Each structure stands twice: as C-alpha cells, then as structure tokens.
Coordinates of N, CA, C and O in Angstrom, one line a residue:
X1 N -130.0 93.4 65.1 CA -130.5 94.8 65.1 C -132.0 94.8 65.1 O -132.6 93.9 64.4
X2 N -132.7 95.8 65.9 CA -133.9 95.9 65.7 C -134.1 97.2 65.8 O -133.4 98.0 66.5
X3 N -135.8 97.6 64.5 CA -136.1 98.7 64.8 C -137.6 99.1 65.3 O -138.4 98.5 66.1
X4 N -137.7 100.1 64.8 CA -139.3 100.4 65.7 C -140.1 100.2 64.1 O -139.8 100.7 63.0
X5 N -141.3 99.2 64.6 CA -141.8 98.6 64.1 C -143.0 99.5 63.5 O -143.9 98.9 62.8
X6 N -143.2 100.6 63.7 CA -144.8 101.7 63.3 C -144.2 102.2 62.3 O -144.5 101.9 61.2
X7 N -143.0 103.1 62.6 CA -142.6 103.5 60.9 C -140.8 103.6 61.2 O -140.5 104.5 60.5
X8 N -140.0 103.2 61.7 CA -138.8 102.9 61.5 C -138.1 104.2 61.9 O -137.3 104.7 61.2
X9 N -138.5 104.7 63.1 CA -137.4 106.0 63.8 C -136.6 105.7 64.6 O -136.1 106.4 65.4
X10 N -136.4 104.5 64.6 CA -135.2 103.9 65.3 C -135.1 102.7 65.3 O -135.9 101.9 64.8
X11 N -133.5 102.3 66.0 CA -133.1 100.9 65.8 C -132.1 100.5 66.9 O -131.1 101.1 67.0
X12 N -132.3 99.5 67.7 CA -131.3 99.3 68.8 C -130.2 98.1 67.8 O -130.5 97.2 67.0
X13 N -128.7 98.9 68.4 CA -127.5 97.9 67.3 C -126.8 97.3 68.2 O -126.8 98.0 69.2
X14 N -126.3 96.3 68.3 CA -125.7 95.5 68.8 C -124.0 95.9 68.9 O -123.4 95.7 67.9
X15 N -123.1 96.4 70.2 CA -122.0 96.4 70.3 C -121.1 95.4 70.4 O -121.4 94.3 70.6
X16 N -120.2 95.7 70.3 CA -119.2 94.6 70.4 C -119.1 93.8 71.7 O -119.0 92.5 71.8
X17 N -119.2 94.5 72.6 CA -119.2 94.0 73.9 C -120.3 93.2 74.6 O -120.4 92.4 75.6
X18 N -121.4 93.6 73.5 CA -122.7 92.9 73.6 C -124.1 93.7 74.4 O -125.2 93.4 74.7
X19 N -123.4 94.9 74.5 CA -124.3 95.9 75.1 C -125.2 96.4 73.8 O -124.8 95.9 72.8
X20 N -126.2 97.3 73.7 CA -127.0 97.4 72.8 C -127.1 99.1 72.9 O -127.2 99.5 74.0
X21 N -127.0 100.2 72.0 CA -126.8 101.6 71.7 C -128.7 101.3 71.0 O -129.2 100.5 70.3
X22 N -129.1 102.3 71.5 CA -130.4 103.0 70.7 C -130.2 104.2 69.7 O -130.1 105.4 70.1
X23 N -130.1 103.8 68.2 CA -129.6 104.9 67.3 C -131.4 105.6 66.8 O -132.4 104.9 66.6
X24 N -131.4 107.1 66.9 CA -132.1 108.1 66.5 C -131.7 108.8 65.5 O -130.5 108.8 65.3
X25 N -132.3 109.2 64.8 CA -132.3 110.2 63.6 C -132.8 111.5 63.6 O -134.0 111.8 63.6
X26 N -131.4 112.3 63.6 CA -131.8 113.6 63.4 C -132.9 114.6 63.1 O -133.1 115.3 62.1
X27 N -133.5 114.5 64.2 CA -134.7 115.8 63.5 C -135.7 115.2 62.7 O -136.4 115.7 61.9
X28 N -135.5 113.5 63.1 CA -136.8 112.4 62.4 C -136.7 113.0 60.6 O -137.6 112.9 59.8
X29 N -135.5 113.5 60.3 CA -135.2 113.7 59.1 C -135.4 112.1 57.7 O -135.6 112.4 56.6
X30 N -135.2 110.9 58.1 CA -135.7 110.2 57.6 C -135.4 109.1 58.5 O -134.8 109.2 59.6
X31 N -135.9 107.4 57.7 CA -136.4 106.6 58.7 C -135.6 105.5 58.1 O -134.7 105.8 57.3
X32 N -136.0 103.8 58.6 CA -135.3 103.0 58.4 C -136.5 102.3 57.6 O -137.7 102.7 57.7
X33 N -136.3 101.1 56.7 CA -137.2 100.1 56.8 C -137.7 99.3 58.0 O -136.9 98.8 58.8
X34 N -139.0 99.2 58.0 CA -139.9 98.6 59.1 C -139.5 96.7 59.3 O -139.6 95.9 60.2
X35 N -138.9 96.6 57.8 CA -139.1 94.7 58.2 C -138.0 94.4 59.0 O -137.5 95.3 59.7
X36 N -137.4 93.0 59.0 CA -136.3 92.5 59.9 C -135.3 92.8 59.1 O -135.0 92.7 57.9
X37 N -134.6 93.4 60.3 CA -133.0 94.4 60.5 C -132.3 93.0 60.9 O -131.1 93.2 60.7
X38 N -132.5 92.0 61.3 CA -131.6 90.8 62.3 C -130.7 90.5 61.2 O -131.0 90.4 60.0
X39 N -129.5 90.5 61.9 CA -128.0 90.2 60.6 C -127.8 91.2 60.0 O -126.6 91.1 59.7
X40 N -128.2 92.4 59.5 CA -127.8 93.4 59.1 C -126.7 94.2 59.8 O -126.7 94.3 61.0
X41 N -125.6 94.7 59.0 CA -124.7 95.9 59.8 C -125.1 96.7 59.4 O -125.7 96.7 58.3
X42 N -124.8 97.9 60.3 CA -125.0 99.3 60.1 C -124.3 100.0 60.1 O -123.6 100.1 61.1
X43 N -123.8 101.2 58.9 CA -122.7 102.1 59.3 C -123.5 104.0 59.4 O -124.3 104.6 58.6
X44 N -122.9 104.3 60.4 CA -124.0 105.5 60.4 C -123.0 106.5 61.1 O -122.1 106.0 61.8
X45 N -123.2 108.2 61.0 CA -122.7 108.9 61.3 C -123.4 109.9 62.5 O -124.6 110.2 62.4
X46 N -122.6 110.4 63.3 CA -123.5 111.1 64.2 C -123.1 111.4 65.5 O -121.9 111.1 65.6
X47 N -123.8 111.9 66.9 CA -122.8 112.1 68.1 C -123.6 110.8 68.8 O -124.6 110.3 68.3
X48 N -123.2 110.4 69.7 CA -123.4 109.3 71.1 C -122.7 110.1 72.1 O -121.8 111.0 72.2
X49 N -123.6 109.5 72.9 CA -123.8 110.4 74.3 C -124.7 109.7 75.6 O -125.9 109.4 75.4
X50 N -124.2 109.5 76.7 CA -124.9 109.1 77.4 C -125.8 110.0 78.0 O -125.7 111.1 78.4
X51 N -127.2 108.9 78.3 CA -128.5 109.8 78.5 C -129.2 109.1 79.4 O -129.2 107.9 79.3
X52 N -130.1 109.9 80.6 CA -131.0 108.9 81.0 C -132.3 108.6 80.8 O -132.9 109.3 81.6
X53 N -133.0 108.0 80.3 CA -134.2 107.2 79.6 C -135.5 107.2 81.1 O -135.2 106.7 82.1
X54 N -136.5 107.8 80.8 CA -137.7 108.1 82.0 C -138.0 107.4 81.2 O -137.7 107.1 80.1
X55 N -139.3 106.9 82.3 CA -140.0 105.1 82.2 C -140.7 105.1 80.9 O -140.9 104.1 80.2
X56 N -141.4 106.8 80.7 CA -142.3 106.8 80.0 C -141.7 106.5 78.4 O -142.3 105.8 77.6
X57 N -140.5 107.1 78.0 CA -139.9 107.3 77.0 C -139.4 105.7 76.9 O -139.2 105.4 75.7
X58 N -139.1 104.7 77.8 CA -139.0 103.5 77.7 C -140.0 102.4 77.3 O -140.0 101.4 76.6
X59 N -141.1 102.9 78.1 CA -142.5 102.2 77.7 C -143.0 102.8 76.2 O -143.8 102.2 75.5
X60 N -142.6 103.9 75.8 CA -142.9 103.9 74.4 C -141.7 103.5 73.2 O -142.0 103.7 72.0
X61 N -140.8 103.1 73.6 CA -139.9 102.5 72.5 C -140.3 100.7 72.8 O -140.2 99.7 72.0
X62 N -140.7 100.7 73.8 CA -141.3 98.9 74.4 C -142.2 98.8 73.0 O -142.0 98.0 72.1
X63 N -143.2 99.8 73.3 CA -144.6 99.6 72.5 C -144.0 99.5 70.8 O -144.3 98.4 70.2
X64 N -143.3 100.5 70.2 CA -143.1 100.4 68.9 C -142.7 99.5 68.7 O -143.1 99.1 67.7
X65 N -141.5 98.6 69.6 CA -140.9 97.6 69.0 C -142.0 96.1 69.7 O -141.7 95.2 70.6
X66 N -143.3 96.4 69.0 CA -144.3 95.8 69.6 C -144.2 94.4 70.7 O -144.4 93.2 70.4
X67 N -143.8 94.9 72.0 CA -143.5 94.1 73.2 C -144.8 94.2 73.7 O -145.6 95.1 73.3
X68 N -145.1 93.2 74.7 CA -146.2 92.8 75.4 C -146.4 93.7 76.1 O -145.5 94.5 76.4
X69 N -148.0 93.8 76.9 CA -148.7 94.6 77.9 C -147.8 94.2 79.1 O -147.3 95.3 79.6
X70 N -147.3 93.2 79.6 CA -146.9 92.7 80.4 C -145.4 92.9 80.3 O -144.8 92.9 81.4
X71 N -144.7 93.2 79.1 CA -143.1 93.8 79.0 C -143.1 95.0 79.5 O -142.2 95.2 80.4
X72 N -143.7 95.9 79.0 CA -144.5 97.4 79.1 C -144.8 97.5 80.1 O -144.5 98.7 80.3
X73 N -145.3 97.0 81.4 CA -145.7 97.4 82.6 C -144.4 97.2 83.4 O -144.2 97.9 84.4
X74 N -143.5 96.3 83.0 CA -142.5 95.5 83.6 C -141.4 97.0 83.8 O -140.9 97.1 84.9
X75 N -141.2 97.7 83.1 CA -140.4 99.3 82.7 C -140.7 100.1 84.4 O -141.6 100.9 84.2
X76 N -140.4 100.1 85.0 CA -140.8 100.8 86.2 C -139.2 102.1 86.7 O -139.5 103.2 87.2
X77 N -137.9 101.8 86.5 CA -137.1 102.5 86.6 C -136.5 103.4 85.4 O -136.3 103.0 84.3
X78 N -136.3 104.6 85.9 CA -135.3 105.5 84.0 C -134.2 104.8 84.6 O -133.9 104.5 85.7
X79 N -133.7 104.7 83.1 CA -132.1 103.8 82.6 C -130.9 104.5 82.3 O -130.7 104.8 81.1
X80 N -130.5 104.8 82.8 CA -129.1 105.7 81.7 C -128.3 104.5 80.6 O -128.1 103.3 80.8
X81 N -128.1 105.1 79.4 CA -128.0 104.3 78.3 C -126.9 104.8 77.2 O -126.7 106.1 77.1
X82 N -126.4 104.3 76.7 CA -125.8 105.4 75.5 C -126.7 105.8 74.4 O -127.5 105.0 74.1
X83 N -126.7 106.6 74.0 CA -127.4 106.6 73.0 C -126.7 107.3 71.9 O -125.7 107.9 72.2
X84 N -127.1 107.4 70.1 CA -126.6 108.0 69.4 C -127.8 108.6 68.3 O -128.7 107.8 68.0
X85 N -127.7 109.8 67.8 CA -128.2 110.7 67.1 C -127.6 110.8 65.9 O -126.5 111.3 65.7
X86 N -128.3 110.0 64.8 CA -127.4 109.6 63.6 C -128.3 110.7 62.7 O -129.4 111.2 62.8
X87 N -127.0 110.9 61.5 CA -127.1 112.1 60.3 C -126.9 111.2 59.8 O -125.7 111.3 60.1
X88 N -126.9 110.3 59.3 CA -127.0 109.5 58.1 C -127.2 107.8 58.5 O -127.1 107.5 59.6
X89 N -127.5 107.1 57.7 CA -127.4 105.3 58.2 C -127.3 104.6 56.7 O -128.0 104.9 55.7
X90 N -126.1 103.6 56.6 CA -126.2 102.5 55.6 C -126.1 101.2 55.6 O -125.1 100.7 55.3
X91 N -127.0 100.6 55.8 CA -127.6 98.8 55.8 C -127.1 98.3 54.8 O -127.3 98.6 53.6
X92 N -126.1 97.4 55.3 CA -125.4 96.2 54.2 C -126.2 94.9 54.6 O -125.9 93.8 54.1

C-alpha cells in the first residue's frame, strides 16, 4: 500500500488480482498517515467506480507520491482505473 506522501489524501491498495484501486476520501474529510503503509491492510467503506484519470490529475498523484521529473513526464495518456471514495478507513 502506498499513500500520498504531502499530507495523506490518498492511498493506492493492492487487489487480489494484483491490479491496484486508488482509494480517496470523502470530501478530504480526513487523511491517512504520511509514513510507510507497505504490509499494512486496509478495511474501508465507500462506493468504487470506474473513472477515467486525465494526464494532469495523474501527474499530480505521480508528484505526491514523490516520483521522479522523468516518471512525471513519462504520464502522457488519461487511464481509466477503478477507483473508490472511502467514508471511513482502518489500518491493521
């Protein structure tokens, strides 16, 4: 699991299948801790929904989750992704 490293408004989780979900938080109503999420599970409540991701809104989750100049330029197509809008989150 990783989150956005500036102040913790998100966190990409790992599926079973091995695909990766970008979970948000409602209305930036609260945040995650900033340090390492790696090995952590997550149980969280909320809708998923598939969405498609413009470059710009990719190049700024790049940046938070502090990736290189050269990762960040690399972003050139929007992605359709799943995504989910979490009302709650609990880190074990």
């Amino acid at each position: 699991m990783q989150s956005c490293q500036s102040k913790g408004c998100w966190m990409d989780v790992k599926l079973e299948d091995g695909s990766t979900m970008k979970v948000t938080f409602r209305d930036y109503g609260f945040f995650l801790p900033v340090e390492d999420l790696s090995g952590k599970t997550a149980v969280f409540t909320g809708i998923a929904r598939h969405e498609v991701i413009s470059v710009d809104d990719q190049r700024h989750f790049a940046e938070d989750a502090g990736k290189s100049a050269e990762e960040i330029a690399a972003i050139t197509q929007p992605r359709e992704e799943l995504r989910f809008v979490a009302d709650g989150v609990k880190l074990k």
